[in-house]
Coordinates of C-alpha atoms in Angstrom, one line a residue:
X1 CA -19.2 -6.4 20.6
X2 CA -22.0 -3.8 20.0
X3 CA -21.8 -0.1 20.9
X4 CA -24.2 2.7 20.4
X5 CA -22.6 6.0 19.1
X6 CA -23.7 9.4 18.0
X7 CA -23.4 10.3 14.4
X8 CA -20.7 12.7 15.2
X9 CA -18.5 9.8 16.4
X10 CA -19.0 7.6 13.2
X11 CA -15.7 7.2 11.3
X12 CA -14.7 5.3 8.2
X13 CA -13.8 1.7 9.1
X14 CA -16.8 1.3 11.5
X15 CA -19.2 -1.6 10.9
X16 CA -22.8 -0.2 11.3
X17 CA -25.5 -2.7 12.2
X18 CA -28.6 -0.4 12.6
X19 CA -29.9 3.1 13.0
X20 CA -30.9 3.8 16.6
X21 CA -32.2 7.4 16.5
X22 CA -33.0 9.7 13.7
X23 CA -35.1 12.7 12.6
X24 CA -36.4 11.0 9.5
X25 CA -37.5 7.5 8.6
X26 CA -34.3 6.2 6.8
X27 CA -33.9 2.4 6.8
X28 CA -30.5 0.9 6.1
X29 CA -30.5 -1.4 3.1
X30 CA -28.0 -3.6 4.9
X31 CA -25.5 -3.6 7.6
X32 CA -21.8 -2.9 6.6
X33 CA -18.5 -1.1 7.0
X34 CA -18.5 2.7 6.3
X35 CA -15.8 3.0 3.6
X36 CA -15.9 6.7 2.7
X37 CA -16.4 10.1 4.4
X38 CA -19.1 10.8 1.8
X39 CA -21.2 8.0 3.3
X40 CA -21.0 9.7 6.8
X41 CA -22.1 13.0 5.3
X42 CA -25.1 11.4 3.5
X43 CA -26.2 9.9 6.8
X44 CA -25.9 13.2 8.5
X45 CA -27.9 14.9 5.8
X46 CA -30.6 12.3 6.2
X47 CA -31.1 13.2 9.9
X48 CA -29.3 10.2 11.4
X49 CA -28.5 10.9 15.1
X50 CA -27.4 7.6 16.7
X51 CA -26.2 4.3 15.3
X52 CA -25.2 0.8 16.6
X53 CA -21.8 -0.4 15.5
X54 CA -20.1 -3.8 15.9
X55 CA -16.6 -3.2 17.2
X56 CA -15.5 -6.7 16.4
X57 CA -16.2 -6.2 12.7
X58 CA -14.9 -2.6 12.5
X59 CA -11.5 -1.9 10.9
X60 CA -8.6 0.2 12.0
X61 CA -7.4 2.2 15.0
X62 CA -9.9 5.0 14.8
X63 CA -12.9 2.6 14.7
X64 CA -12.5 1.4 18.2
X65 CA -9.7 -1.1 17.7
X66 CA -8.2 -0.3 21.0
X67 CA -11.4 -1.4 22.7
X68 CA -11.0 -4.9 21.2
X69 CA -9.2 -7.8 22.8
X70 CA -6.0 -8.8 21.1
X71 CA -7.6 -12.2 20.3
X72 CA -10.4 -10.5 18.5
X73 CA -8.0 -8.3 16.7
X74 CA -5.9 -11.3 15.6
X75 CA -8.8 -13.1 14.3
X76 CA -10.1 -10.3 12.3
X77 CA -6.7 -9.2 11.1
X78 CA -5.9 -12.7 9.9
X79 CA -9.1 -12.9 7.8
X80 CA -8.4 -9.4 6.4
X81 CA -4.8 -10.3 5.5
X82 CA -5.8 -13.7 4.0
X83 CA -8.3 -11.8 1.8
X84 CA -5.9 -9.1 0.8
X85 CA -3.2 -11.7 -0.2
X86 CA -5.7 -13.6 -2.2
X87 CA -6.8 -10.4 -4.0
X88 CA -3.1 -9.6 -4.7
X89 CA -2.4 -13.1 -6.2
X90 CA -5.6 -12.7 -8.4
X91 CA -4.4 -9.2 -9.4
X92 CA -1.0 -10.5 -10.3
X93 CA -2.6 -13.0 -12.8
X94 CA -4.9 -10.3 -14.3
X95 CA -2.1 -7.8 -14.5
X96 CA 0.2 -10.3 -16.2
X97 CA -2.4 -11.0 -18.9
X98 CA -3.2 -7.3 -19.4
X99 CA 0.4 -6.3 -19.7
X100 CA 0.9 -9.0 -22.3
X101 CA -2.0 -8.0 -24.3
X102 CA -1.2 -4.3 -24.2
X103 CA 2.4 -5.0 -25.2
X104 CA 1.2 -6.9 -28.3
X105 CA -1.4 -4.1 -29.1
X106 CA -4.2 -6.4 -28.5
X107 CA -6.2 -4.1 -26.1
X108 CA -8.2 -1.3 -27.5
X109 CA -9.4 0.4 -24.3
X110 CA -8.6 0.7 -20.5
X111 CA -11.8 -1.0 -19.3
X112 CA -10.0 -4.0 -17.8
X113 CA -7.2 -1.9 -16.4
X114 CA -9.7 0.5 -14.8
X115 CA -11.5 -2.5 -13.3
X116 CA -8.4 -3.9 -11.8
X117 CA -7.5 -0.4 -10.3
X118 CA -11.1 -0.1 -8.9
X119 CA -10.8 -3.6 -7.3
X120 CA -7.6 -2.6 -5.5
X121 CA -9.1 0.8 -4.5
X122 CA -12.1 -0.9 -3.0
X123 CA -9.8 -3.2 -1.0
X124 CA -7.9 -0.2 0.2
X125 CA -11.1 1.3 1.5
X126 CA -11.9 -1.9 3.2
X127 CA -8.5 -2.2 5.0
X128 CA -5.5 0.0 4.3
X129 CA -3.1 -1.9 6.6
X130 CA -3.5 -5.3 5.2
X131 CA -3.2 -3.9 1.6
X132 CA -0.1 -2.0 2.8
X133 CA 1.4 -5.3 4.1
X134 CA 1.1 -7.2 0.9
X135 CA 3.4 -4.7 -0.9
X136 CA 6.2 -5.8 1.4
X137 CA 5.6 -9.5 1.8
X138 CA 4.9 -10.6 -1.8
X139 CA 7.0 -13.4 -3.1
X140 CA 8.9 -11.3 -5.8
X141 CA 8.6 -14.0 -8.4
X142 CA 7.4 -11.6 -11.1
X143 CA 9.1 -8.4 -10.4
X144 CA 7.6 -6.0 -13.0
X145 CA 4.1 -7.4 -12.4
X146 CA 4.4 -7.1 -8.6
X147 CA 6.1 -3.7 -8.8
X148 CA 3.3 -2.2 -10.9
X149 CA 0.8 -3.6 -8.5
X150 CA 2.6 -2.4 -5.4
X151 CA 3.1 1.0 -6.9
X152 CA -0.6 1.2 -7.8
X153 CA -1.6 0.3 -4.2
X154 CA 1.0 2.8 -2.7
X155 CA 0.0 5.7 -4.9
X156 CA -3.7 5.2 -4.2
X157 CA -3.0 5.0 -0.4
X158 CA -0.8 8.1 -0.8
X159 CA -3.5 9.9 -2.7
X160 CA -6.2 9.0 -0.1
X161 CA -3.8 10.4 2.7
X162 CA -3.5 13.7 0.7
X163 CA -7.2 14.0 0.5
X164 CA -7.7 13.4 -3.3
X165 CA -11.1 12.0 -4.5
X166 CA -11.7 8.5 -5.8
X167 CA -11.6 9.6 -9.4
X168 CA -8.1 11.0 -9.0
X169 CA -7.0 8.0 -6.9
X170 CA -8.1 5.6 -9.5
X171 CA -6.5 7.5 -12.3
X172 CA -3.2 7.4 -10.4
X173 CA -3.6 3.7 -9.8
X174 CA -4.2 3.1 -13.5
X175 CA -1.1 5.0 -14.4
X176 CA 1.0 3.0 -11.9
X177 CA -0.3 -0.2 -13.3
X178 CA 0.9 0.8 -16.8
X179 CA 4.1 2.8 -16.1
X180 CA 6.4 0.0 -16.7
X181 CA 4.7 -1.8 -19.6
X182 CA 7.6 -0.5 -21.8
X183 CA 9.9 -3.1 -19.9
X184 CA 8.2 -5.8 -21.9
X185 CA 9.8 -4.6 -25.0
X186 CA 13.2 -4.8 -23.6
X187 CA 15.5 -7.9 -23.9
X188 CA 14.8 -10.4 -21.2
X189 CA 18.6 -10.7 -20.5
X190 CA 18.6 -7.0 -19.7
X191 CA 15.5 -7.0 -17.3
X192 CA 16.8 -9.9 -15.3
X193 CA 20.5 -9.0 -15.4
X194 CA 22.1 -10.3 -12.1
X195 CA 24.5 -7.4 -11.8
X196 CA 24.1 -3.6 -11.8
X197 CA 23.8 -1.8 -15.2
X198 CA 26.6 -0.3 -17.2
X199 CA 26.1 3.0 -19.1
X200 CA 24.8 1.2 -22.3
X201 CA 22.4 -1.0 -20.3
X202 CA 21.1 2.2 -18.5
X203 CA 20.5 3.9 -21.8
X204 CA 18.5 1.0 -23.1
X205 CA 16.5 0.6 -19.8
X206 CA 15.6 4.4 -19.9
X207 CA 13.8 3.9 -23.2
X208 CA 11.0 1.9 -21.5
X209 CA 9.2 5.2 -20.6
X210 CA 8.8 6.4 -24.3
X211 CA 7.9 2.7 -25.3
X212 CA 5.1 2.8 -22.7
X213 CA 3.9 6.1 -23.8
X214 CA 3.7 4.8 -27.4
X215 CA 1.8 1.8 -26.3
X216 CA -0.8 3.8 -24.3
X217 CA -0.9 6.4 -27.0
X218 CA -3.1 3.8 -28.9
X219 CA -5.7 4.0 -26.1
X220 CA -8.3 6.8 -26.5
X221 CA -9.6 6.6 -23.0
X222 CA -6.5 7.1 -20.9
X223 CA -6.7 10.1 -18.6
X224 CA -4.2 12.9 -18.4
X225 CA -3.4 12.0 -14.8
X226 CA -2.5 8.3 -15.7
X227 CA -0.4 9.5 -18.7
X228 CA 1.5 11.9 -16.3
X229 CA 2.3 9.0 -14.0
X230 CA 3.8 7.0 -16.9
X231 CA 5.6 9.9 -18.4
X232 CA 7.0 11.5 -15.3
X233 CA 7.8 8.8 -12.7
X234 CA 11.5 8.8 -13.6
X235 CA 11.8 12.6 -13.8
X236 CA 13.5 14.4 -10.9
X237 CA 13.1 18.0 -9.7
X238 CA 16.8 18.8 -10.2
X239 CA 16.8 17.7 -13.8
X240 CA 18.7 14.4 -13.2
X241 CA 15.8 12.1 -14.3
X242 CA 14.8 10.7 -17.7
X243 CA 13.7 10.6 -20.4
X244 CA 13.5 14.4 -20.8
X245 CA 15.6 15.6 -17.8
X246 CA 12.7 17.9 -16.8
X247 CA 13.1 20.2 -13.9
X248 CA 10.8 21.2 -11.0
X249 CA 8.4 23.5 -12.8
X250 CA 7.6 21.0 -15.5
X251 CA 6.8 18.0 -13.2
X252 CA 3.3 17.8 -11.9
X253 CA 2.4 16.6 -8.4
X254 CA 1.2 13.4 -9.8
X255 CA 4.6 12.8 -11.4
X256 CA 6.3 13.6 -8.1
X257 CA 4.1 11.2 -6.2
X258 CA 4.8 8.5 -8.7
X259 CA 8.5 9.0 -8.4
X260 CA 8.3 8.6 -4.6
X261 CA 6.3 5.3 -4.7
X262 CA 8.4 3.9 -7.5
X263 CA 11.7 4.5 -5.7
X264 CA 10.3 3.3 -2.4
X265 CA 9.0 0.0 -3.8
X266 CA 12.1 -0.6 -5.9
X267 CA 14.3 -0.1 -2.8
X268 CA 12.3 -2.4 -0.6
X269 CA 12.2 -5.2 -3.1
X270 CA 15.1 -7.7 -3.6
X271 CA 16.7 -7.5 -7.1
X272 CA 19.2 -9.8 -8.8
X273 CA 22.0 -7.4 -8.1
X274 CA 21.3 -6.3 -4.5
X275 CA 19.3 -7.2 -1.4
X276 CA 16.1 -5.3 -0.4
X277 CA 16.4 -2.3 1.9
X278 CA 14.5 -2.3 5.2
X279 CA 11.5 0.1 4.7
X280 CA 12.9 2.5 7.4
X281 CA 16.3 2.4 5.7
X282 CA 14.8 3.0 2.3
X283 CA 12.8 6.1 3.6
X284 CA 16.0 7.5 5.2
X285 CA 17.9 6.9 2.0
X286 CA 15.2 8.7 0.1
X287 CA 15.4 11.6 2.5
X288 CA 19.1 12.0 2.7
X289 CA 20.8 10.5 -0.3
X290 CA 18.5 10.4 -3.3
X291 CA 18.4 13.7 -5.1
X292 CA 15.6 15.2 -7.0
X293 CA 12.6 13.9 -5.0
X294 CA 10.0 16.3 -3.7
X295 CA 10.9 16.4 0.1
X296 CA 7.6 18.0 1.2
X297 CA 5.7 15.2 -0.6
X298 CA 8.1 12.6 0.8
X299 CA 7.4 13.7 4.4
X300 CA 3.7 13.3 3.7
X301 CA 4.4 9.8 2.2
X302 CA 6.3 8.8 5.4
X303 CA 3.3 10.2 7.4
X304 CA 1.0 8.0 5.2
X305 CA 2.9 4.7 5.6
X306 CA 4.6 5.4 8.9
X307 CA 8.3 5.6 9.8
X308 CA 8.2 1.9 10.4
X309 CA 5.6 0.8 7.7
X310 CA 3.1 -2.0 8.1
X311 CA 5.1 -5.2 7.4
X312 CA 8.3 -3.9 8.9
X313 CA 10.3 -6.2 11.2
X314 CA 11.4 -4.2 14.3
X315 CA 13.4 -4.5 17.5
X316 CA 11.6 -3.5 20.7
X317 CA 13.1 -2.0 23.9
X318 CA 12.3 -5.3 25.6
X319 CA 14.8 -7.1 23.3
X320 CA 12.0 -8.7 21.4
X321 CA 11.4 -8.9 17.7
X322 CA 8.1 -8.0 16.1
X323 CA 6.3 -7.3 12.9
X324 CA 4.3 -4.1 12.5
X325 CA 0.7 -5.0 11.8
X326 CA -1.4 -1.9 12.2
X327 CA -0.7 1.7 12.2
X328 CA -1.7 4.2 14.9
X329 CA -2.7 7.4 13.0
X330 CA -2.9 9.4 16.4
X331 CA 0.7 8.2 17.5
X332 CA 2.6 6.8 14.5
X333 CA 5.4 5.6 16.8
X334 CA 3.0 3.4 18.7
X335 CA 1.6 0.8 16.1
X336 CA 0.2 -2.7 16.9
X337 CA 2.9 -5.2 16.4
X338 CA 3.1 -9.0 16.4
X339 CA 5.8 -10.2 18.8
X340 CA 7.5 -13.5 18.0
X341 CA 11.1 -13.7 19.1
X342 CA 13.1 -13.0 22.3
X343 CA 16.7 -11.8 21.6
X344 CA 17.8 -12.6 25.2
X345 CA 16.7 -16.2 25.3
X346 CA 17.2 -16.5 21.5
X347 CA 14.0 -18.4 21.3
X348 CA 10.7 -18.1 19.3
X349 CA 7.6 -18.1 21.5
X350 CA 4.0 -18.2 20.6
X351 CA 3.4 -15.0 18.6
X352 CA 1.1 -12.5 20.1
X353 CA -0.1 -9.1 19.1
X354 CA 1.1 -6.1 21.3
X355 CA -0.6 -2.6 21.2
X356 CA 2.4 -0.3 21.8
X357 CA 0.0 2.5 22.6
X358 CA -0.9 0.5 25.7
X359 CA 2.6 -0.7 26.5
X360 CA 5.8 0.7 27.9
X361 CA 7.7 -1.1 25.2
X362 CA 8.9 1.0 22.3
X363 CA 10.4 0.5 18.9
X364 CA 14.2 0.8 19.0
X365 CA 14.9 0.2 15.3
X366 CA 14.2 -1.8 12.2
X367 CA 15.6 -5.2 11.4
X368 CA 16.4 -7.0 8.2
X369 CA 14.2 -10.2 8.0
X370 CA 17.0 -12.0 6.2
X371 CA 19.2 -11.7 9.3
X372 CA 16.7 -14.0 11.2
X373 CA 15.7 -16.2 8.3
X374 CA 12.1 -14.8 8.4
X375 CA 9.9 -15.1 5.3
X376 CA 7.3 -12.5 6.2
X377 CA 4.5 -13.9 4.1
X378 CA 4.9 -17.4 5.2
X379 CA 5.3 -16.4 8.9
X380 CA 2.0 -14.2 8.8
X381 CA 0.0 -16.9 7.0
X382 CA 1.2 -19.6 9.5
X383 CA 0.6 -17.4 12.4
X384 CA -2.8 -16.2 11.6
X385 CA -4.0 -19.6 10.1
X386 CA -3.4 -21.0 13.5
X387 CA -5.6 -18.4 15.3

């Protein structure tokens, strides 16, 4: 589905096929997706006036998604999700080997970690929503590996939302990848303990931050931003955090951001001693009951991922269950969802995507997938592989 637009209408996520009108003589090296605002600025500076875009290959709500049929959306989303899940599995393997090498002091620089963070960052620019969804549907078979990857993805998404440049985004991503490497030096029985920690366990666990700082202290090329993420992600503004019980004036914005994504991913992940919180419940808990988080930044984080984040299971006013697939940045309460279950008939039908911005249906609340025996990753893979 091709459409000609003016340069002023061009947005990130749009797939450009050719230049239609220009002041100069620029020739596109190849067609492709606009990933950054800087690319749009360069095209404007070179005198581009009109371009042709392919809506069927464009990504996201702002790139004309609402002009697409739901069938086209399903096909594209399925391909993007499959690609993101594959990248996440590859990243788990890379991160596992990296953490093992760092913990044994067998890595002298951050080249491999930087490369992994950059790879994740590129995928975020390609499709934020499918990268967001993998942080909620991962299998949780390697908690510390997946937690570090999830936090890396989330903090880079957060930084992009706040307007930070790519260099800062990547440094934050690297810090998140490394912030829990100190856990590898703790006894296995402690890190996989099936019940909540007693005071002695807590004191041992809190040592992982200083252990991590000692490990990365051997690396000459780690940035100050990455180090702050590692050092500060468990500190709290009211002084209740660790390892130094720092207060507000001593905790940078990067440390505050790291604390938010760390808590959010921890809450939304099942642990041996508790079930996972629903994303909306986790955000509410962080707002009302967890002290020491930067509430202004937390509101920005909620704006970034949505009150019902991508991957959430929700109940609609029509008494149907659905999974949130795609955010609507203009109207966060009206995302695109995948409807799959009717609570009135208690039957699962053929799953279908529904754009709530074009429907009278609304989200009434969030649902725990376990209550309906839903494995989100398996459900999404099975649903889209059949499209």
